[in-house]
Short mmCIF file of C-alpha atoms and ligand atoms in Angstrom, two decimals:
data_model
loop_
_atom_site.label_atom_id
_atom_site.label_comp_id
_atom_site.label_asym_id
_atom_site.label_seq_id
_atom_site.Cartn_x
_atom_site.Cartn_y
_atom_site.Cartn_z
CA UNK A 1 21.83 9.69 9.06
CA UNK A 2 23.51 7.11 6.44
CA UNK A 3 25.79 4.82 7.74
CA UNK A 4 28.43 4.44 5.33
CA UNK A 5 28.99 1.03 6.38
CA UNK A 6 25.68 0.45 5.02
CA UNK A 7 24.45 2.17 2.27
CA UNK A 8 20.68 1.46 1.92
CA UNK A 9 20.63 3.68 4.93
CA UNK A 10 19.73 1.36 7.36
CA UNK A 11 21.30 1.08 11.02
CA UNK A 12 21.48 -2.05 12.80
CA UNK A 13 21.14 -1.96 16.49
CA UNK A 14 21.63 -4.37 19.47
CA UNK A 15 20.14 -4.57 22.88
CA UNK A 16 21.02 -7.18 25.66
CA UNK A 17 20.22 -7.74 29.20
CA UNK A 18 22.55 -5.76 31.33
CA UNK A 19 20.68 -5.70 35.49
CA UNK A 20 17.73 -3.58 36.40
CA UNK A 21 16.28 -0.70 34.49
CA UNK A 22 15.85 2.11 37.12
CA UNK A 23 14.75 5.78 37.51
CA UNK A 24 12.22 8.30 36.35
CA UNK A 25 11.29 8.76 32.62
CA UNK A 26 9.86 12.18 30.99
CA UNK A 27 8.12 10.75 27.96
CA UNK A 28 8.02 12.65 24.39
CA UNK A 29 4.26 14.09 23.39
CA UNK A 30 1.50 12.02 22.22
CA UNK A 31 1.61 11.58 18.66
CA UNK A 32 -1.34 11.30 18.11
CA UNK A 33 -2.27 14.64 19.93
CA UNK A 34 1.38 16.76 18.49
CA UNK A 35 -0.28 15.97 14.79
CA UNK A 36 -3.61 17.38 15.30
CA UNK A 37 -2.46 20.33 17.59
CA UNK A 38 -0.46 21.63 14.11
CA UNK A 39 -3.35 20.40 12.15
CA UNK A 40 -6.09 22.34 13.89
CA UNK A 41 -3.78 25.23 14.55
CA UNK A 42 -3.63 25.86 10.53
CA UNK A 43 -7.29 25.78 10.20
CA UNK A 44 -7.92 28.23 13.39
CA UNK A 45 -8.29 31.83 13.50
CA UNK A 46 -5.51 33.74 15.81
CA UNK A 47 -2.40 31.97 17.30
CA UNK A 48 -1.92 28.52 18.51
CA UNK A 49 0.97 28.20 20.89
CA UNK A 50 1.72 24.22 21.52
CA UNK A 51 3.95 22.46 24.66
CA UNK A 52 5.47 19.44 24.78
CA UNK A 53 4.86 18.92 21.08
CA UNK A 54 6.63 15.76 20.03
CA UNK A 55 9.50 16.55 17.96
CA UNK A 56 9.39 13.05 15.39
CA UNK A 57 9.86 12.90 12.11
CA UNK A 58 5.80 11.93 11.73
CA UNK A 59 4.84 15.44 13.16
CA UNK A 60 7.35 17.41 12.01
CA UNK A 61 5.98 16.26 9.08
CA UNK A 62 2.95 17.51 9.41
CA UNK A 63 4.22 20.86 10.72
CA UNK A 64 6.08 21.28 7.26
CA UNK A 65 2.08 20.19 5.51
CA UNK A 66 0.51 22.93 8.21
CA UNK A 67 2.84 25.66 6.85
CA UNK A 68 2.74 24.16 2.72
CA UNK A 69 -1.27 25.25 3.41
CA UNK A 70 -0.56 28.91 4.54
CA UNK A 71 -0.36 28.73 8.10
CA UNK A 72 2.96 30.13 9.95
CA UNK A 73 4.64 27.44 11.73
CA UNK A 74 7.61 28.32 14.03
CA UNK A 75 9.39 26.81 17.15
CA UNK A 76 10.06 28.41 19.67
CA UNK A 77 11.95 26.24 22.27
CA UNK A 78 12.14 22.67 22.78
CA UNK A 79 8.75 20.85 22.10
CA UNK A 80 7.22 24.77 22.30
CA UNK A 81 5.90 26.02 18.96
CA UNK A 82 3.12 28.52 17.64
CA UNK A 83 0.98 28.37 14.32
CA UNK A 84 -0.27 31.17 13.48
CA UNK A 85 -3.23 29.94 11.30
CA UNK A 86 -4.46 30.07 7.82
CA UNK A 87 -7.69 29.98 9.07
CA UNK A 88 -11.30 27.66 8.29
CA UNK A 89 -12.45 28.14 4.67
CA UNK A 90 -9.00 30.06 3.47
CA UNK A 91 -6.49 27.84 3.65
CA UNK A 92 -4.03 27.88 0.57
CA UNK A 93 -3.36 25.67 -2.42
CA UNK A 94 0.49 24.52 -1.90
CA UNK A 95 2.89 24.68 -4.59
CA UNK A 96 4.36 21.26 -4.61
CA UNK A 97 4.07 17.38 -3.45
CA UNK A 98 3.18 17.22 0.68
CA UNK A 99 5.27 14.85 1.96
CA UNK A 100 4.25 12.70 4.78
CA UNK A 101 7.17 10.79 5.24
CA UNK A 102 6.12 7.66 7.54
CA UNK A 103 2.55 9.04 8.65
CA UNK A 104 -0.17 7.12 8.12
CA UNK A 105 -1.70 9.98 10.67
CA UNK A 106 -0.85 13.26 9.02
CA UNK A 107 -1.90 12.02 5.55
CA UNK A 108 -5.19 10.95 6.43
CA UNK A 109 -6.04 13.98 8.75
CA UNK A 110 -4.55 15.96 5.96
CA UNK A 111 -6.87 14.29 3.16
CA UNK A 112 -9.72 15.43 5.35
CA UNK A 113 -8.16 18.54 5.39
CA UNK A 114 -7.45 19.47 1.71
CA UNK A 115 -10.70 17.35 0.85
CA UNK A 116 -12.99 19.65 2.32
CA UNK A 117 -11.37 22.68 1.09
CA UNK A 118 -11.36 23.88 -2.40
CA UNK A 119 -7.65 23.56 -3.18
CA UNK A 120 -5.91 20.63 -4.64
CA UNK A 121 -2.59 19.19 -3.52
CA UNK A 122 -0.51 16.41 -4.39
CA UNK A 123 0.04 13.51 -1.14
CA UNK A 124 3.29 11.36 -1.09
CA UNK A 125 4.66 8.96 1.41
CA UNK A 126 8.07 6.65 1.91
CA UNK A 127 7.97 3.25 0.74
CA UNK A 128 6.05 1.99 3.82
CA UNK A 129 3.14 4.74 3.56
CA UNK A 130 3.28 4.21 -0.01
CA UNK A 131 1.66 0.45 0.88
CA UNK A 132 -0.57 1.64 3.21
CA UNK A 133 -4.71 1.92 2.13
CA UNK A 134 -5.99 5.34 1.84
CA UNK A 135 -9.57 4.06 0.40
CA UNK A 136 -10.86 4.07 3.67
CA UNK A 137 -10.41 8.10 3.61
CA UNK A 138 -10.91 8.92 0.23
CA UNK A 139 -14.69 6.56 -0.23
CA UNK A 140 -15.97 9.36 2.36
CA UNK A 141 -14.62 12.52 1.03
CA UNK A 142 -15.53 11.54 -2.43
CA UNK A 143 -19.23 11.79 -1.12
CA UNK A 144 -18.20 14.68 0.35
CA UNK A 145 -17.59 16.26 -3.16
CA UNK A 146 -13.35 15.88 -3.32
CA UNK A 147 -11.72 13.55 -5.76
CA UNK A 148 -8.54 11.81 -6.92
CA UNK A 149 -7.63 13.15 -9.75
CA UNK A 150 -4.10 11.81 -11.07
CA UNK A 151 -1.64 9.20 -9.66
CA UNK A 152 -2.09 5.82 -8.34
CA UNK A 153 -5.06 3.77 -7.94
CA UNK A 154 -7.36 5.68 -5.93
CA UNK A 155 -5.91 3.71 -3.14
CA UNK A 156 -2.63 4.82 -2.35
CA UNK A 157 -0.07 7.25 -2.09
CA UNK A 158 1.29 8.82 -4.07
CA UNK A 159 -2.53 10.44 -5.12
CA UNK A 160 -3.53 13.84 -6.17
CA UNK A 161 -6.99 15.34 -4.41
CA UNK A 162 -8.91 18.02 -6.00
CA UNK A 163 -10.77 19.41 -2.80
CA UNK A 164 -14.47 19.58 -2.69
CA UNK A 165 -16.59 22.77 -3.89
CA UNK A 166 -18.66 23.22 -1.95
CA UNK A 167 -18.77 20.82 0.98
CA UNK A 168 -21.36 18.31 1.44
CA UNK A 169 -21.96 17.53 4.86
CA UNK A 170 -22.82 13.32 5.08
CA UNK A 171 -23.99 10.75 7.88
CA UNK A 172 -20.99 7.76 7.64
CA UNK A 173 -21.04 4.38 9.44
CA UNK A 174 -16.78 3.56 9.54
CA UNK A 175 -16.69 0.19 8.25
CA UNK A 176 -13.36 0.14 10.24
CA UNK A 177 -12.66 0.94 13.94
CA UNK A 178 -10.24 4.10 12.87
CA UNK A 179 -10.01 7.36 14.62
CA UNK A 180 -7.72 8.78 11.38
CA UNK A 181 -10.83 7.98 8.94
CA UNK A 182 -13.33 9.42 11.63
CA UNK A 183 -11.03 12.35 12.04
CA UNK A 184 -10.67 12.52 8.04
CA UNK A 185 -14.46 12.87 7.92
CA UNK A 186 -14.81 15.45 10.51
CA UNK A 187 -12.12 17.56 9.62
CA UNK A 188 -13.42 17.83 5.81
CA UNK A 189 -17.09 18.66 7.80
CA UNK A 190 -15.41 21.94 9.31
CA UNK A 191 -15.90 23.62 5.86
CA UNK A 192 -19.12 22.26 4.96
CA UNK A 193 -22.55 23.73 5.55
CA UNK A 194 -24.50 21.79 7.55
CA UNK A 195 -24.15 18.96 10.02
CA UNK A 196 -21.53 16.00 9.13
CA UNK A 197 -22.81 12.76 11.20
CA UNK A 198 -19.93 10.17 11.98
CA UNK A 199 -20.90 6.46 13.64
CA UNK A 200 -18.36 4.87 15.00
CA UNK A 201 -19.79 1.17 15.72
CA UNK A 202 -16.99 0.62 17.86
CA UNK A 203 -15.20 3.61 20.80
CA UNK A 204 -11.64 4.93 18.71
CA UNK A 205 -9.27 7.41 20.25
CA UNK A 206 -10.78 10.91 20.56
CA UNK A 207 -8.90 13.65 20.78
CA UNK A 208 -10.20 15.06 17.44
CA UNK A 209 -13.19 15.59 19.14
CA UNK A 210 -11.69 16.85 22.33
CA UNK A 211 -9.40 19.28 20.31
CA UNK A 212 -12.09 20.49 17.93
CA UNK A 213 -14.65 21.15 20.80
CA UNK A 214 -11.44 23.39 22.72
CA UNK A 215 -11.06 25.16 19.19
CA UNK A 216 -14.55 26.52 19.60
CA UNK A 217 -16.36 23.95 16.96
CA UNK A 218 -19.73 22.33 18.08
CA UNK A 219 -19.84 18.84 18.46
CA UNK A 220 -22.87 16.44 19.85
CA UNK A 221 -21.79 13.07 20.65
CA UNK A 222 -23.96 10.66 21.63
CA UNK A 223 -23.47 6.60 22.73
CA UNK A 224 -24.95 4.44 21.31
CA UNK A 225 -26.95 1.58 23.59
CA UNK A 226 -25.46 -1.27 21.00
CA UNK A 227 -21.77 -0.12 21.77
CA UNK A 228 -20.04 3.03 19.85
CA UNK A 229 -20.62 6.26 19.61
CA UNK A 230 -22.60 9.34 17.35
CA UNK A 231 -20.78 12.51 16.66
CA UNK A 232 -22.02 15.35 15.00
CA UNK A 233 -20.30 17.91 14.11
CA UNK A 234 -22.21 21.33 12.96
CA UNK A 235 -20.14 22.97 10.51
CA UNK A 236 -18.86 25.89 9.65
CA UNK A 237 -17.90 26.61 13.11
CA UNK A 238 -15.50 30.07 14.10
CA UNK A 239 -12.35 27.82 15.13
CA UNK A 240 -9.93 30.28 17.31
CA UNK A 241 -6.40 29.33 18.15
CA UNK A 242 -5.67 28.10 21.55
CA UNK A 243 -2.93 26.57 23.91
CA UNK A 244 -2.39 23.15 23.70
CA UNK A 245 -0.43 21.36 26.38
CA UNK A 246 0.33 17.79 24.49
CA UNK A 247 0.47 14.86 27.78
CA UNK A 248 3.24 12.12 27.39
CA UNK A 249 2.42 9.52 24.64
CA UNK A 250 1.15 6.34 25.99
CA UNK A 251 2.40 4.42 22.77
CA UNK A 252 5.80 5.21 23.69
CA UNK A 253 5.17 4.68 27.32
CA UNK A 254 4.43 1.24 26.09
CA UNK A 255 8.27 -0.01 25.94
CA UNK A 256 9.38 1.28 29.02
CA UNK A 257 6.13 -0.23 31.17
CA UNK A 258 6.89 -3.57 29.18
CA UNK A 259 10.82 -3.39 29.61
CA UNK A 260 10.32 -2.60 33.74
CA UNK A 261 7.53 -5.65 33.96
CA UNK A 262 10.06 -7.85 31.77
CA UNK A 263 13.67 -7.31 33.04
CA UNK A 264 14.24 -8.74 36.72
CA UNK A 265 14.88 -5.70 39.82
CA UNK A 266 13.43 -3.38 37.50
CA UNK A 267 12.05 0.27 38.84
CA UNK A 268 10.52 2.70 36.49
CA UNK A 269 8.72 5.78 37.05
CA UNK A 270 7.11 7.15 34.49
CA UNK A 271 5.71 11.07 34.55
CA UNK A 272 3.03 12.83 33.19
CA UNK A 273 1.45 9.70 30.62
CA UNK A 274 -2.26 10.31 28.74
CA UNK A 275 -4.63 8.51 30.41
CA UNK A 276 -7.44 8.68 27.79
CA UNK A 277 -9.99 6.01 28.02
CA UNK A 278 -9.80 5.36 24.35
CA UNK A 279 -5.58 4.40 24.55
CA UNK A 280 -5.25 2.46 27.67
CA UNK A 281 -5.95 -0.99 27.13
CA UNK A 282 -2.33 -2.11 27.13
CA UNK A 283 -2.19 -1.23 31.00
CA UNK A 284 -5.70 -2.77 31.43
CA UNK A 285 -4.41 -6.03 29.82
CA UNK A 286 -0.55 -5.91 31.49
CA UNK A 287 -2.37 -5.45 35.09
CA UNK A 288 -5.22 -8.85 33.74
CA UNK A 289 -1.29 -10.16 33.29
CA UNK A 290 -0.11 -9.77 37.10
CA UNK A 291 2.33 -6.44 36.53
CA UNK A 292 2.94 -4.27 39.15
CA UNK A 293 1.71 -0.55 37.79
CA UNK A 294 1.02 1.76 40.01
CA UNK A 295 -1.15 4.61 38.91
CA UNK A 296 -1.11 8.19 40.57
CA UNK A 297 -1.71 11.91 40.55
CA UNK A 298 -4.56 11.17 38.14
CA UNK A 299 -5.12 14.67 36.83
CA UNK A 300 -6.79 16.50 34.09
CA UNK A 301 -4.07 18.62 31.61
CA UNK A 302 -5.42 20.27 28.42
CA UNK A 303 -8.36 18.56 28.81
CA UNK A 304 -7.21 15.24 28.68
CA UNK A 305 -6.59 12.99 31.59
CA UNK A 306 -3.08 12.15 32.65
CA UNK A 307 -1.37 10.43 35.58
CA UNK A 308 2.31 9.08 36.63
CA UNK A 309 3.41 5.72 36.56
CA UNK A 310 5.56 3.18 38.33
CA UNK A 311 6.36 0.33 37.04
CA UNK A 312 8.00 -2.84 38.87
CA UNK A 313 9.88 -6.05 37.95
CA UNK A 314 6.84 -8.92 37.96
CA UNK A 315 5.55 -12.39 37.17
CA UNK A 316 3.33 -11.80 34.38
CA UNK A 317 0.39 -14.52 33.62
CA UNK A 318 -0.63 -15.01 29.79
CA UNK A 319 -4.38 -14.06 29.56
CA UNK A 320 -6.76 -13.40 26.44
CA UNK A 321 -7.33 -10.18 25.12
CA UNK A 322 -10.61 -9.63 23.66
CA UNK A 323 -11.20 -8.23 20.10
CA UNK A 324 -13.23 -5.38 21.50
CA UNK A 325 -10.29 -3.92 23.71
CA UNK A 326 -7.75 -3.69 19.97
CA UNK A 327 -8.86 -0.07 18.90
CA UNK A 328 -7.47 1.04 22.90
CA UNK A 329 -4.59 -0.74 22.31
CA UNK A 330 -4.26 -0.62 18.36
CA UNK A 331 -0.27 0.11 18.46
CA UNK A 332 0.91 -1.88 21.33
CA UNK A 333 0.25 -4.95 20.45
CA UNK A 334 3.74 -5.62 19.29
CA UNK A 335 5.26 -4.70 22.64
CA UNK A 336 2.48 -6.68 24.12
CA UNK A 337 4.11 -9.58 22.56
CA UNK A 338 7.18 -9.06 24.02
CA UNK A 339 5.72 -8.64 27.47
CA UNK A 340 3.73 -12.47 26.83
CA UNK A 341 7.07 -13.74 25.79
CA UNK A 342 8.02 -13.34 29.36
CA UNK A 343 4.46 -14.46 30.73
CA UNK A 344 3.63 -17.88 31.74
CA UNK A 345 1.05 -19.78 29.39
CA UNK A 346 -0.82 -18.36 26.11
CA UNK A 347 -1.44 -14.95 25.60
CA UNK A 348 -4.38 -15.11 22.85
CA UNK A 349 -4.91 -11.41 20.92
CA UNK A 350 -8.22 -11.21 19.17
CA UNK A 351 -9.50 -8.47 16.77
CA UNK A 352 -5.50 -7.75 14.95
CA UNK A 353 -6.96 -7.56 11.27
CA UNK A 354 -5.97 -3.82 11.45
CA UNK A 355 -2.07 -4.64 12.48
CA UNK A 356 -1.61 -5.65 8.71
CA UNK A 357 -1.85 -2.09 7.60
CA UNK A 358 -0.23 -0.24 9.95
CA UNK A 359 3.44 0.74 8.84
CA UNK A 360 4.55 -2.77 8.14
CA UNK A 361 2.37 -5.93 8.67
CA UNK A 362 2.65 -6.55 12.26
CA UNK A 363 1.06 -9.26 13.05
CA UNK A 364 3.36 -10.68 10.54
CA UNK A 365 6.78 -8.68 11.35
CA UNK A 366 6.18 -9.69 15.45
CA UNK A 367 5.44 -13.45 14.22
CA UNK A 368 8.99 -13.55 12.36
CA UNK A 369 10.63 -11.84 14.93
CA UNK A 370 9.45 -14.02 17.88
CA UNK A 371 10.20 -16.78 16.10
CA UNK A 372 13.81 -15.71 14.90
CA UNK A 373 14.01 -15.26 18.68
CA UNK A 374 12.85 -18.68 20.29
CA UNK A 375 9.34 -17.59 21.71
CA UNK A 376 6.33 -19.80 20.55
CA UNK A 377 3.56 -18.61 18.60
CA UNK A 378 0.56 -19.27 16.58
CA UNK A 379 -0.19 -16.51 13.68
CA UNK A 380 -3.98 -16.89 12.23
CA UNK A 381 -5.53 -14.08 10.13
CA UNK A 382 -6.45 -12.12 12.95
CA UNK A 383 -5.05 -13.48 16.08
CA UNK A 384 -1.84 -13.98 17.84
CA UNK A 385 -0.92 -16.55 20.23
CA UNK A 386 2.29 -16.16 22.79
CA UNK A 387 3.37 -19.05 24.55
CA UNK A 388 5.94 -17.67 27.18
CA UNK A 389 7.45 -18.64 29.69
CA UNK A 390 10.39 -18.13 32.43
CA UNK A 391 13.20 -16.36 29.77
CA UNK A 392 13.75 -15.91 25.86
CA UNK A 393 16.75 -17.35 24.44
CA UNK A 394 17.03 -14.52 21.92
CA UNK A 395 20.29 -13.85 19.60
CA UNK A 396 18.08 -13.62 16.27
CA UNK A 397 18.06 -10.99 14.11
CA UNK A 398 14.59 -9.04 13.19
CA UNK A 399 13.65 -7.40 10.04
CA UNK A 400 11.53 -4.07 11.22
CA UNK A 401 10.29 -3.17 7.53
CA UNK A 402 10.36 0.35 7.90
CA UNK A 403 8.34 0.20 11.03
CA UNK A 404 9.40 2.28 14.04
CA UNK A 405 7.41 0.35 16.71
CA UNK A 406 8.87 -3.17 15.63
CA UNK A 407 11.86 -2.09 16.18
CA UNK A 408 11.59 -0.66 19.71
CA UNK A 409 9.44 -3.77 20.71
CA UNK A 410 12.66 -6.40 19.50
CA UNK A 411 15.00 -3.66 21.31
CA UNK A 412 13.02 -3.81 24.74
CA UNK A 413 12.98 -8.26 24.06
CA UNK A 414 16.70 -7.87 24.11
CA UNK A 415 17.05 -6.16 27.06
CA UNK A 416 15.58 -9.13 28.66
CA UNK A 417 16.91 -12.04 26.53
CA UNK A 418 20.00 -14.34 27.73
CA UNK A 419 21.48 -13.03 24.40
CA UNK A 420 20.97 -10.03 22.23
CA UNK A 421 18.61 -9.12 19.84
CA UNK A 422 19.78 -7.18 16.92
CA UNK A 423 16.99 -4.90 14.75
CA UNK A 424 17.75 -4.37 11.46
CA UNK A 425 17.18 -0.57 11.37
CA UNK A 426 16.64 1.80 14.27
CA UNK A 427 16.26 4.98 11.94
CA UNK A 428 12.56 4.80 11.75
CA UNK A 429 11.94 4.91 15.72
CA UNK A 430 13.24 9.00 15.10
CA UNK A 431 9.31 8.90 13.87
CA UNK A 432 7.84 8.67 16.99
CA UNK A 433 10.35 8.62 19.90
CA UNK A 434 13.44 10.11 18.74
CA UNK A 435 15.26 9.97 22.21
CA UNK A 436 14.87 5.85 22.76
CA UNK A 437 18.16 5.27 22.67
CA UNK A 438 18.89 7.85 25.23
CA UNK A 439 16.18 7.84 27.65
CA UNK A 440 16.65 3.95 27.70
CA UNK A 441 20.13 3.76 27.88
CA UNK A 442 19.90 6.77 31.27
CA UNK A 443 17.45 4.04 32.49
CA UNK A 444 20.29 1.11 32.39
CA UNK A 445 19.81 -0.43 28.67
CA UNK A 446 22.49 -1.54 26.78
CA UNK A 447 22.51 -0.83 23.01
CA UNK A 448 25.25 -1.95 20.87
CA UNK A 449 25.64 -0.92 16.76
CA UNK A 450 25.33 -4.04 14.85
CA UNK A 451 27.32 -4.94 11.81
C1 S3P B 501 -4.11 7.31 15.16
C2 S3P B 501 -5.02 6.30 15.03
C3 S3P B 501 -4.65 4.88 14.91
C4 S3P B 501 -3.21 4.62 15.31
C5 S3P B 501 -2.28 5.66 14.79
C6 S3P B 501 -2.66 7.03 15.28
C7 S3P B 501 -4.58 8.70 15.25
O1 S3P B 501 -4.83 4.48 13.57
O2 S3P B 501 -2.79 3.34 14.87
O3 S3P B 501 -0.94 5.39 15.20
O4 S3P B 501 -3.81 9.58 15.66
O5 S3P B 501 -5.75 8.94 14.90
P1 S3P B 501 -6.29 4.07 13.03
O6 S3P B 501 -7.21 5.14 13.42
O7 S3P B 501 -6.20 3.97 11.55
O8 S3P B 501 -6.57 2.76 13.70
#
């Protein structure tokens, strides 16, 4: 969509404060989830069928890279799609640059992917992705046997990756709290002989795991007494295609809990959200804060936990988050912001040093755009301070830097501001939650295109 008021693309948006948000919310898929289901699907034996698959530009993404490596990809309905897959061992070298768009997800999972296979393909990225390190993945699978061998640095996209022949299975400590490297790692495993051994000194999201295990691989995980966990994965493993049901994405949950807690006589109820251990330290931290969340019909779908949510208007207290609790919360700190704007005192966030390499800088971009806002802050290295209070004078304008969840944080601090907030682009929230604007606006939210 290019506005032709605007050439570079970009779309300016506006939210203000316009009374209560109220009513019930279906969510779009877990990201996180939608990615792997495709992912998996292509290396399986047999036919995956996939519900509620979220329909972003990230995983459709991905779904394009699934099919580039020889598996059949097809949709069949809304958020209902099949992949007939490729299969373990035989998956297909593809004929031109895989394009990841804004995922940071699907290129790393994919890198483990292509690394442990012996194909070579060529990984690109838009100019956000482009920035982002893929070191992190590419250190592993080059002990793995795979290796760079044209473009770039070795440390970013866009890279080509000459897959590994054969396989060598490793033991790897991450030396950062990252589900996408310790999925990388895992995922190059499948096609190795032997056992691959990832530590993971500190608990990330694991659906990987959970996925792989309902795909029919072998996995032993053990915790570890010091914190974190052991997987091992034996390899080689007859990976059939299954049904997926993907729950409601708790990352894009995140704006509409925050935007009920934040704007006064709010209601929300929010259906079917994942409830995994491993993602729900935002609702941990908002209910340290004071905010009315209720949590019911806990329930268990596709073998992940889910439950509904409601959500009330509250008085929210700033408390400190400790570093420990970031990897559960890893993408919502920027709405978290927005939600200590509104709370009274210092909200202190420990542990962000991974927020600087996630689409944009984020501890940076929610600094700038609290402060273009009126909200106090304090920005170190790797911590945040909020000072809120009773209301946020707003009216500033907020650069998002290609960064989908920026921009739906500043949106959800307008709808709560005594005057607008204008982001500078709303394209990139199609990414991950392509029906925002709609869902928020059936909830009460006022948007307004900016100039
Ligand atoms: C993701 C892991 C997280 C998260 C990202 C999705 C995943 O990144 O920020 O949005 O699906 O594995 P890291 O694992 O790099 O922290």
């Amino acid at each position: 969509m290019t506005n032709p008021a605007n050439p570079s693309g970009a779309r300016p948006l506006a939210a203000r404060s316009d009374g209560p948000l109220t009513g019930r919310l279906d969510l779009p898929g877990d990201k996180s989830i939608s990615h792997r289901a495709l992912l998996f699907g292509a290396l399986a034996r047999g036919r995956t069928t996939i519900t509620g698959l979220l329909e972003g530009e990230d995983v459709l993404a991905t779904g394009r890279v699934a099919a580039a490596l020889g598996a059949v990809v097809e949709r069949t309905g809304p958020g209902a799609w099949t992949v007939d897959g490729a299969g373990l061992g035989t998956l297909i070298e593809p004929s031109s640059t895989l394009d990841f768009g804004n995922s940071g997800t699907g290129a790393r999972l994919a890198l483990g992917v292509v690394g442990g296979h012996p194909i070579t393909a060529r990984f690109d990225g838009d100019a956000s992705l482009r920035k982002r390190p893929m070191g992190r993945v590419l250190r592993p699978l080059e002990q793995m046997g795979a290796s760079v061998i044209a473009d770039g640095t070795g440390d970013r996209l866009p890279l080509t990756l000459k897959g590994a022949v054969p396989t060598i299975p490793i033991e790897y400590t991450l030396p950062v709290a990252s589900a996408q490297v310790k999925s990388a790692v895992l995922l190059a495993g499948l096609n190795a002989a032997g056992q691959t051994v990832v530590i993971e000194p500190e608990r990330t999201r694991d659906h990987t795991e959970r996925m792989l295990a309902w795909f029919g691989a072998k996995l032993d995980i053990a915790e570890r007494p010091e914190g974190g966990r052991i997987i091992t994965l034996h390899g080689q493993p007859d990976l059939v295609g299954r049904p997926v049901t993907v729950p409601g994405d708790p990352s894009s949950a995140a704006f509409a809990i925050v935007a009920a807690l934040i704007v006064p006589g709010s209601r929300v109820e929010i259906a079917n959200v994942l409830m995994n251990p491993s993602r729900t330290g935002l609702i941990q931290t908002l209910l340290e804060m004071g905010a009315n969340i209720t949590i019911s019909n806990e329930r268990e779908d596709g073998g992940e936990p889910v439950a509904d949510l409601t959500v009330e208007h509250s008085t929210l207290t700033g408390v400190e988050v400790p570093a420990e609790r970031a990897p559960s919360m890893i993408d919502e700190y920027p709405i978290l912001s927005v939600a200590a704007a509104f709370a009274r005192g210092d909200t202190i966030m420990n542990g962000l040093a991974e927020l600087r390499v996630k689409e944009s800088d984020r501890l940076a971009a929610v600094a700038a755009g609290l402060s273009a806002n009126g909200v106090a802050l304090k920005e170190e290295t790797e911590r945040l301070t909020v000072t809120g209070g009773s209301g946020v004078a707003g009216g500033g304008v907020v650069a998002t830097h290609l960064d989908h969840r920026i921009a739906m944080a500043f949106l959800v601090l307008g709808m709560a501001s005594d005057t607008p907030v204008v982001v500078d682009d709303a394209t990139m929230i199609a990414t991950s939650y392509p029906d925002f604007e709609a869902d928020f606006t059936r909830l009460g939210a006022r948007f307004e295109a900016s100039a």
